[in-house]
Amino acid sequence: MAASSALRLILGSSSASRRLILSEMGYQFTLLSADIDEKEIRMEKPEELVVALAHAKADAILEKMAKNGMMQEIADSQETTLLITADQVVVHDGVIREKPTTPEEARKFIQGYSQSHAATIGSVLVTDVKNGSRRGGWDKSEVYFHKIPDEVIDSLIEEGNVFYVAGGLLVEHPLTSPLVESIVGTMDSVMGLPKALTEKLIKDSLQES
């Protein structure tokens, strides 16, 4: 579904995969990043954590927009302006995994997925910038792996992209995609922006605006 001319979308994320997915959905959008310390927000349940982080990102971006004058510009326009924020963690053996911070941690994470499986839990939050209303939800998928050879892990760590994704989990990468046995859920959910949930939240927000 393509965006209407009366809709302005802002993607509050620096994630390349989220940009790709939202583009695939037919939307045009601008980008803003939240720049928050995600480690300051802690929850025991992964679903609660990703939802809380999506709200914190929205708060930070709205504050940034107020400082740079964007809020006034939006208030004066006829457009509906929606801000999309999202977060994701990986759960493996019952433990929440965020972005790995060292090569050792990345290696431990990826080795753990070999001949095993991991779940991705991702949130999406759509905020109507004019009236402040928010609609959110979360989605879960599971990824099952064949054996992941050490040389593949070495290459992934050397390349460095594993440090920018939750759990160091790069399912769509050319080195790892042949090693995926199956996915229970959707690839877009695993990549960090579930299309069906995002579309529903945008539509629901537009109906209320």
PDB file of C-alpha atoms in Angstrom:
ATOM      1  CA  MET A   1       0.000   0.000   0.000  1.00  0.00           C
ATOM      2  CA  ALA A   2       1.398   3.393  -0.978  1.00  0.00           C
ATOM      3  CA  ALA A   3       1.264   6.402   1.280  1.00  0.00           C
ATOM      4  CA  SER A   4      -1.313   9.079   0.544  1.00  0.00           C
ATOM      5  CA  SER A   5      -0.208  12.643  -0.100  1.00  0.00           C
ATOM      6  CA  ALA A   6      -1.895  13.746   3.134  1.00  0.00           C
ATOM      7  CA  LEU A   7       0.388  11.489   5.161  1.00  0.00           C
ATOM      8  CA  ARG A   8       3.885  12.313   6.313  1.00  0.00           C
ATOM      9  CA  LEU A   9       5.876   9.439   7.780  1.00  0.00           C
ATOM     10  CA  ILE A  10       8.978   9.673   9.935  1.00  0.00           C
ATOM     11  CA  LEU A  11      10.975   6.522  10.635  1.00  0.00           C
ATOM     12  CA  GLY A  12      12.699   6.929  13.978  1.00  0.00           C
ATOM     13  CA  SER A  13      15.454   4.429  13.315  1.00  0.00           C
ATOM     14  CA  SER A  14      18.971   4.219  11.911  1.00  0.00           C
ATOM     15  CA  SER A  15      18.427   0.565  10.912  1.00  0.00           C
ATOM     16  CA  ALA A  16      19.103  -0.171   7.245  1.00  0.00           C
ATOM     17  CA  SER A  17      16.794  -3.187   7.319  1.00  0.00           C
ATOM     18  CA  ARG A  18      13.885  -1.140   8.707  1.00  0.00           C
ATOM     19  CA  ARG A  19      14.423   1.463   5.980  1.00  0.00           C
ATOM     20  CA  LEU A  20      14.357  -1.293   3.371  1.00  0.00           C
ATOM     21  CA  ILE A  21      11.184  -2.903   4.746  1.00  0.00           C
ATOM     22  CA  LEU A  22       9.248   0.367   4.994  1.00  0.00           C
ATOM     23  CA  SER A  23      10.286   1.201   1.405  1.00  0.00           C
ATOM     24  CA  GLU A  24       9.113  -2.242   0.285  1.00  0.00           C
ATOM     25  CA  MET A  25       5.718  -1.433   1.828  1.00  0.00           C
ATOM     26  CA  GLY A  26       5.413   1.466  -0.607  1.00  0.00           C
ATOM     27  CA  TYR A  27       5.897   4.331   1.839  1.00  0.00           C
ATOM     28  CA  GLN A  28       8.009   7.431   1.470  1.00  0.00           C
ATOM     29  CA  PHE A  29       9.464   8.727   4.712  1.00  0.00           C
ATOM     30  CA  THR A  30      12.097  10.847   6.368  1.00  0.00           C
ATOM     31  CA  LEU A  31      14.591   9.566   8.939  1.00  0.00           C
ATOM     32  CA  LEU A  32      15.338  10.664  12.472  1.00  0.00           C
ATOM     33  CA  SER A  33      17.309   8.732  15.091  1.00  0.00           C
ATOM     34  CA  ALA A  34      16.659   8.643  18.817  1.00  0.00           C
ATOM     35  CA  ASP A  35      20.191   8.511  20.255  1.00  0.00           C
ATOM     36  CA  ILE A  36      19.142   7.042  23.607  1.00  0.00           C
ATOM     37  CA  ASP A  37      21.114   4.843  25.989  1.00  0.00           C
ATOM     38  CA  GLU A  38      19.125   1.626  25.613  1.00  0.00           C
ATOM     39  CA  LYS A  39      20.978   0.042  28.536  1.00  0.00           C
ATOM     40  CA  GLU A  40      19.253   2.457  30.929  1.00  0.00           C
ATOM     41  CA  ILE A  41      15.913   0.733  30.319  1.00  0.00           C
ATOM     42  CA  ARG A  42      15.662  -2.746  31.813  1.00  0.00           C
ATOM     43  CA  MET A  43      12.699  -5.136  31.930  1.00  0.00           C
ATOM     44  CA  GLU A  44      12.573  -8.839  32.728  1.00  0.00           C
ATOM     45  CA  LYS A  45      10.181  -9.760  29.926  1.00  0.00           C
ATOM     46  CA  PRO A  46      11.457  -9.208  26.371  1.00  0.00           C
ATOM     47  CA  GLU A  47       8.017  -8.080  25.172  1.00  0.00           C
ATOM     48  CA  GLU A  48       7.902  -5.365  27.838  1.00  0.00           C
ATOM     49  CA  LEU A  49      11.488  -4.308  27.120  1.00  0.00           C
ATOM     50  CA  VAL A  50      11.044  -3.757  23.370  1.00  0.00           C
ATOM     51  CA  VAL A  51       7.773  -1.868  23.906  1.00  0.00           C
ATOM     52  CA  ALA A  52       9.373   0.366  26.566  1.00  0.00           C
ATOM     53  CA  LEU A  53      12.339   1.074  24.281  1.00  0.00           C
ATOM     54  CA  ALA A  54      10.075   2.005  21.348  1.00  0.00           C
ATOM     55  CA  HIS A  55       8.292   4.505  23.630  1.00  0.00           C
ATOM     56  CA  ALA A  56      11.620   5.906  24.882  1.00  0.00           C
ATOM     57  CA  LYS A  57      12.816   6.361  21.297  1.00  0.00           C
ATOM     58  CA  ALA A  58       9.583   8.173  20.400  1.00  0.00           C
ATOM     59  CA  ASP A  59       9.952  10.470  23.444  1.00  0.00           C
ATOM     60  CA  ALA A  60      13.544  11.337  22.480  1.00  0.00           C
ATOM     61  CA  ILE A  61      12.676  12.044  18.845  1.00  0.00           C
ATOM     62  CA  LEU A  62       9.668  14.213  19.737  1.00  0.00           C
ATOM     63  CA  GLU A  63      11.920  16.219  22.070  1.00  0.00           C
ATOM     64  CA  LYS A  64      14.463  16.610  19.257  1.00  0.00           C
ATOM     65  CA  MET A  65      11.682  17.736  16.869  1.00  0.00           C
ATOM     66  CA  ALA A  66      10.459  20.319  19.374  1.00  0.00           C
ATOM     67  CA  LYS A  67      13.956  21.778  19.699  1.00  0.00           C
ATOM     68  CA  ASN A  68      14.562  22.084  15.955  1.00  0.00           C
ATOM     69  CA  GLY A  69      11.200  23.624  15.139  1.00  0.00           C
ATOM     70  CA  MET A  70       9.682  20.641  13.379  1.00  0.00           C
ATOM     71  CA  MET A  71       6.768  20.399  15.817  1.00  0.00           C
ATOM     72  CA  GLN A  72       5.558  23.900  14.946  1.00  0.00           C
ATOM     73  CA  GLU A  73       5.907  23.194  11.238  1.00  0.00           C
ATOM     74  CA  ILE A  74       3.835  20.003  11.648  1.00  0.00           C
ATOM     75  CA  ALA A  75       1.197  21.811  13.739  1.00  0.00           C
ATOM     76  CA  ASP A  76       0.786  24.371  10.952  1.00  0.00           C
ATOM     77  CA  SER A  77       0.459  21.787   8.153  1.00  0.00           C
ATOM     78  CA  GLN A  78      -2.613  19.954   6.901  1.00  0.00           C
ATOM     79  CA  GLU A  79      -0.806  16.616   6.830  1.00  0.00           C
ATOM     80  CA  THR A  80      -1.144  13.797   9.297  1.00  0.00           C
ATOM     81  CA  THR A  81       2.380  13.136  10.583  1.00  0.00           C
ATOM     82  CA  LEU A  82       3.133   9.698  12.002  1.00  0.00           C
ATOM     83  CA  LEU A  83       6.363   8.721  13.751  1.00  0.00           C
ATOM     84  CA  ILE A  84       7.326   5.041  13.649  1.00  0.00           C
ATOM     85  CA  THR A  85       9.716   3.726  16.290  1.00  0.00           C
ATOM     86  CA  ALA A  86      10.694   0.111  16.854  1.00  0.00           C
ATOM     87  CA  ASP A  87      12.978  -2.108  18.875  1.00  0.00           C
ATOM     88  CA  GLN A  88      14.027  -5.727  18.833  1.00  0.00           C
ATOM     89  CA  VAL A  89      15.779  -8.272  21.003  1.00  0.00           C
ATOM     90  CA  VAL A  90      16.757 -11.873  20.438  1.00  0.00           C
ATOM     91  CA  VAL A  91      15.931 -14.529  23.017  1.00  0.00           C
ATOM     92  CA  HIS A  92      18.145 -17.617  23.159  1.00  0.00           C
ATOM     93  CA  ASP A  93      17.889 -20.249  25.882  1.00  0.00           C
ATOM     94  CA  GLY A  94      15.596 -17.918  27.796  1.00  0.00           C
ATOM     95  CA  VAL A  95      18.141 -15.066  27.865  1.00  0.00           C
ATOM     96  CA  ILE A  96      17.536 -11.642  26.276  1.00  0.00           C
ATOM     97  CA  ARG A  97      20.259 -10.647  23.832  1.00  0.00           C
ATOM     98  CA  GLU A  98      20.780  -7.118  22.536  1.00  0.00           C
ATOM     99  CA  LYS A  99      23.527  -5.903  20.192  1.00  0.00           C
ATOM    100  CA  PRO A 100      26.874  -7.607  20.938  1.00  0.00           C
ATOM    101  CA  THR A 101      29.487  -5.159  22.155  1.00  0.00           C
ATOM    102  CA  THR A 102      32.695  -7.188  21.663  1.00  0.00           C
ATOM    103  CA  PRO A 103      33.958  -9.757  19.137  1.00  0.00           C
ATOM    104  CA  GLU A 104      33.964 -12.346  21.933  1.00  0.00           C
ATOM    105  CA  GLU A 105      30.323 -11.689  22.744  1.00  0.00           C
ATOM    106  CA  ALA A 106      29.354 -11.780  19.060  1.00  0.00           C
ATOM    107  CA  ARG A 107      31.141 -15.132  18.648  1.00  0.00           C
ATOM    108  CA  LYS A 108      29.399 -16.582  21.696  1.00  0.00           C
ATOM    109  CA  PHE A 109      26.013 -15.419  20.431  1.00  0.00           C
ATOM    110  CA  ILE A 110      26.412 -16.798  16.889  1.00  0.00           C
ATOM    111  CA  GLN A 111      27.954 -20.090  18.024  1.00  0.00           C
ATOM    112  CA  GLY A 112      24.924 -20.548  20.269  1.00  0.00           C
ATOM    113  CA  TYR A 113      22.573 -20.460  17.260  1.00  0.00           C
ATOM    114  CA  SER A 114      24.451 -23.272  15.494  1.00  0.00           C
ATOM    115  CA  GLN A 115      22.176 -26.349  15.237  1.00  0.00           C
ATOM    116  CA  SER A 116      19.810 -24.499  17.562  1.00  0.00           C
ATOM    117  CA  HIS A 117      17.166 -21.795  17.356  1.00  0.00           C
ATOM    118  CA  ALA A 118      16.487 -18.257  18.556  1.00  0.00           C
ATOM    119  CA  ALA A 119      13.406 -16.085  18.832  1.00  0.00           C
ATOM    120  CA  THR A 120      13.170 -12.469  17.718  1.00  0.00           C
ATOM    121  CA  ILE A 121      10.798 -10.203  19.644  1.00  0.00           C
ATOM    122  CA  GLY A 122      10.165  -6.863  18.001  1.00  0.00           C
ATOM    123  CA  SER A 123       7.961  -3.893  18.823  1.00  0.00           C
ATOM    124  CA  VAL A 124       6.436  -1.237  16.601  1.00  0.00           C
ATOM    125  CA  LEU A 125       5.025   2.040  17.904  1.00  0.00           C
ATOM    126  CA  VAL A 126       3.175   4.570  15.745  1.00  0.00           C
ATOM    127  CA  THR A 127       2.806   8.036  17.271  1.00  0.00           C
ATOM    128  CA  ASP A 128       0.525  10.712  15.807  1.00  0.00           C
ATOM    129  CA  VAL A 129       2.797  13.712  16.201  1.00  0.00           C
ATOM    130  CA  LYS A 130      -0.040  16.272  16.209  1.00  0.00           C
ATOM    131  CA  ASN A 131      -2.337  14.769  18.813  1.00  0.00           C
ATOM    132  CA  GLY A 132       0.155  12.593  20.704  1.00  0.00           C
ATOM    133  CA  SER A 133      -1.848   9.367  20.440  1.00  0.00           C
ATOM    134  CA  ARG A 134       0.172   6.159  20.264  1.00  0.00           C
ATOM    135  CA  ARG A 135      -0.574   2.704  18.954  1.00  0.00           C
ATOM    136  CA  GLY A 136       1.834  -0.145  19.445  1.00  0.00           C
ATOM    137  CA  GLY A 137       2.314  -3.869  19.545  1.00  0.00           C
ATOM    138  CA  TRP A 138       4.927  -6.586  19.308  1.00  0.00           C
ATOM    139  CA  ASP A 139       5.614  -9.592  17.111  1.00  0.00           C
ATOM    140  CA  LYS A 140       7.593 -12.791  17.564  1.00  0.00           C
ATOM    141  CA  SER A 141       9.336 -15.104  15.096  1.00  0.00           C
ATOM    142  CA  GLU A 142      11.640 -18.089  15.522  1.00  0.00           C
ATOM    143  CA  VAL A 143      14.691 -18.992  13.455  1.00  0.00           C
ATOM    144  CA  TYR A 144      16.128 -22.526  13.283  1.00  0.00           C
ATOM    145  CA  PHE A 145      19.708 -22.986  12.111  1.00  0.00           C
ATOM    146  CA  HIS A 146      21.825 -25.747  10.624  1.00  0.00           C
ATOM    147  CA  LYS A 147      25.448 -25.933  11.784  1.00  0.00           C
ATOM    148  CA  ILE A 148      27.199 -22.551  11.492  1.00  0.00           C
ATOM    149  CA  PRO A 149      30.881 -23.122  10.547  1.00  0.00           C
ATOM    150  CA  ASP A 150      33.590 -21.240  12.441  1.00  0.00           C
ATOM    151  CA  GLU A 151      34.841 -19.607   9.229  1.00  0.00           C
ATOM    152  CA  VAL A 152      31.397 -18.070   8.668  1.00  0.00           C
ATOM    153  CA  ILE A 153      31.414 -16.676  12.208  1.00  0.00           C
ATOM    154  CA  ASP A 154      34.938 -15.280  11.652  1.00  0.00           C
ATOM    155  CA  SER A 155      33.835 -13.543   8.444  1.00  0.00           C
ATOM    156  CA  LEU A 156      30.707 -12.064  10.034  1.00  0.00           C
ATOM    157  CA  ILE A 157      32.681 -10.647  12.970  1.00  0.00           C
ATOM    158  CA  GLU A 158      35.419  -9.268  10.715  1.00  0.00           C
ATOM    159  CA  GLU A 159      32.829  -7.587   8.497  1.00  0.00           C
ATOM    160  CA  GLY A 160      31.266  -5.950  11.574  1.00  0.00           C
ATOM    161  CA  ASN A 161      27.541  -5.723  10.756  1.00  0.00           C
ATOM    162  CA  VAL A 162      26.715  -8.186  13.554  1.00  0.00           C
ATOM    163  CA  PHE A 163      27.455  -5.421  16.078  1.00  0.00           C
ATOM    164  CA  TYR A 164      24.510  -3.353  14.807  1.00  0.00           C
ATOM    165  CA  VAL A 165      21.769  -5.963  15.160  1.00  0.00           C
ATOM    166  CA  ALA A 166      20.095  -7.577  18.157  1.00  0.00           C
ATOM    167  CA  GLY A 167      21.797 -10.781  19.200  1.00  0.00           C
ATOM    168  CA  GLY A 168      24.249 -10.474  16.300  1.00  0.00           C
ATOM    169  CA  LEU A 169      21.552 -12.269  14.317  1.00  0.00           C
ATOM    170  CA  LEU A 170      21.889 -11.579  10.575  1.00  0.00           C
ATOM    171  CA  VAL A 171      19.460 -14.031   9.014  1.00  0.00           C
ATOM    172  CA  GLU A 172      19.312 -12.248   5.647  1.00  0.00           C
ATOM    173  CA  HIS A 173      23.111 -12.141   5.213  1.00  0.00           C
ATOM    174  CA  PRO A 174      24.455 -14.123   2.194  1.00  0.00           C
ATOM    175  CA  LEU A 175      26.716 -16.130   4.529  1.00  0.00           C
ATOM    176  CA  THR A 176      23.992 -17.082   7.005  1.00  0.00           C
ATOM    177  CA  SER A 177      20.809 -17.337   4.905  1.00  0.00           C
ATOM    178  CA  PRO A 178      21.839 -20.746   3.418  1.00  0.00           C
ATOM    179  CA  LEU A 179      22.303 -21.996   6.997  1.00  0.00           C
ATOM    180  CA  VAL A 180      18.723 -21.193   8.060  1.00  0.00           C
ATOM    181  CA  GLU A 181      16.745 -24.403   8.375  1.00  0.00           C
ATOM    182  CA  SER A 182      13.362 -22.725   8.848  1.00  0.00           C
ATOM    183  CA  ILE A 183      11.596 -19.603  10.086  1.00  0.00           C
ATOM    184  CA  VAL A 184       8.400 -19.715  12.113  1.00  0.00           C
ATOM    185  CA  GLY A 185       6.952 -16.283  11.457  1.00  0.00           C
ATOM    186  CA  THR A 186       8.023 -13.780   8.797  1.00  0.00           C
ATOM    187  CA  MET A 187      11.387 -12.620   7.491  1.00  0.00           C
ATOM    188  CA  ASP A 188      10.422  -8.948   7.872  1.00  0.00           C
ATOM    189  CA  SER A 189       9.668  -9.573  11.555  1.00  0.00           C
ATOM    190  CA  VAL A 190      13.073 -11.234  12.000  1.00  0.00           C
ATOM    191  CA  MET A 191      14.705  -8.251  10.248  1.00  0.00           C
ATOM    192  CA  GLY A 192      13.161  -5.813  12.722  1.00  0.00           C
ATOM    193  CA  LEU A 193       9.958  -4.356  11.248  1.00  0.00           C
ATOM    194  CA  PRO A 194       6.959  -6.722  10.916  1.00  0.00           C
ATOM    195  CA  LYS A 195       5.028  -5.471   7.895  1.00  0.00           C
ATOM    196  CA  ALA A 196       1.549  -6.652   8.905  1.00  0.00           C
ATOM    197  CA  LEU A 197       1.753  -5.095  12.363  1.00  0.00           C
ATOM    198  CA  THR A 198       3.232  -1.845  11.021  1.00  0.00           C
ATOM    199  CA  GLU A 199       0.545  -1.560   8.330  1.00  0.00           C
ATOM    200  CA  LYS A 200      -2.225  -2.171  10.870  1.00  0.00           C
ATOM    201  CA  LEU A 201      -0.892   0.457  13.284  1.00  0.00           C
ATOM    202  CA  ILE A 202      -0.553   3.044  10.493  1.00  0.00           C
ATOM    203  CA  LYS A 203      -4.108   2.369   9.267  1.00  0.00           C
ATOM    204  CA  ASP A 204      -5.537   2.509  12.790  1.00  0.00           C
ATOM    205  CA  SER A 205      -3.736   5.808  13.427  1.00  0.00           C
ATOM    206  CA  LEU A 206      -5.026   7.318  10.163  1.00  0.00           C
ATOM    207  CA  GLN A 207      -8.606   6.365  11.016  1.00  0.00           C
ATOM    208  CA  GLU A 208      -8.334   8.257  14.300  1.00  0.00           C
ATOM    209  CA  SER A 209      -6.489  11.302  12.992  1.00  0.00           C
TER     210      SER A 209
END
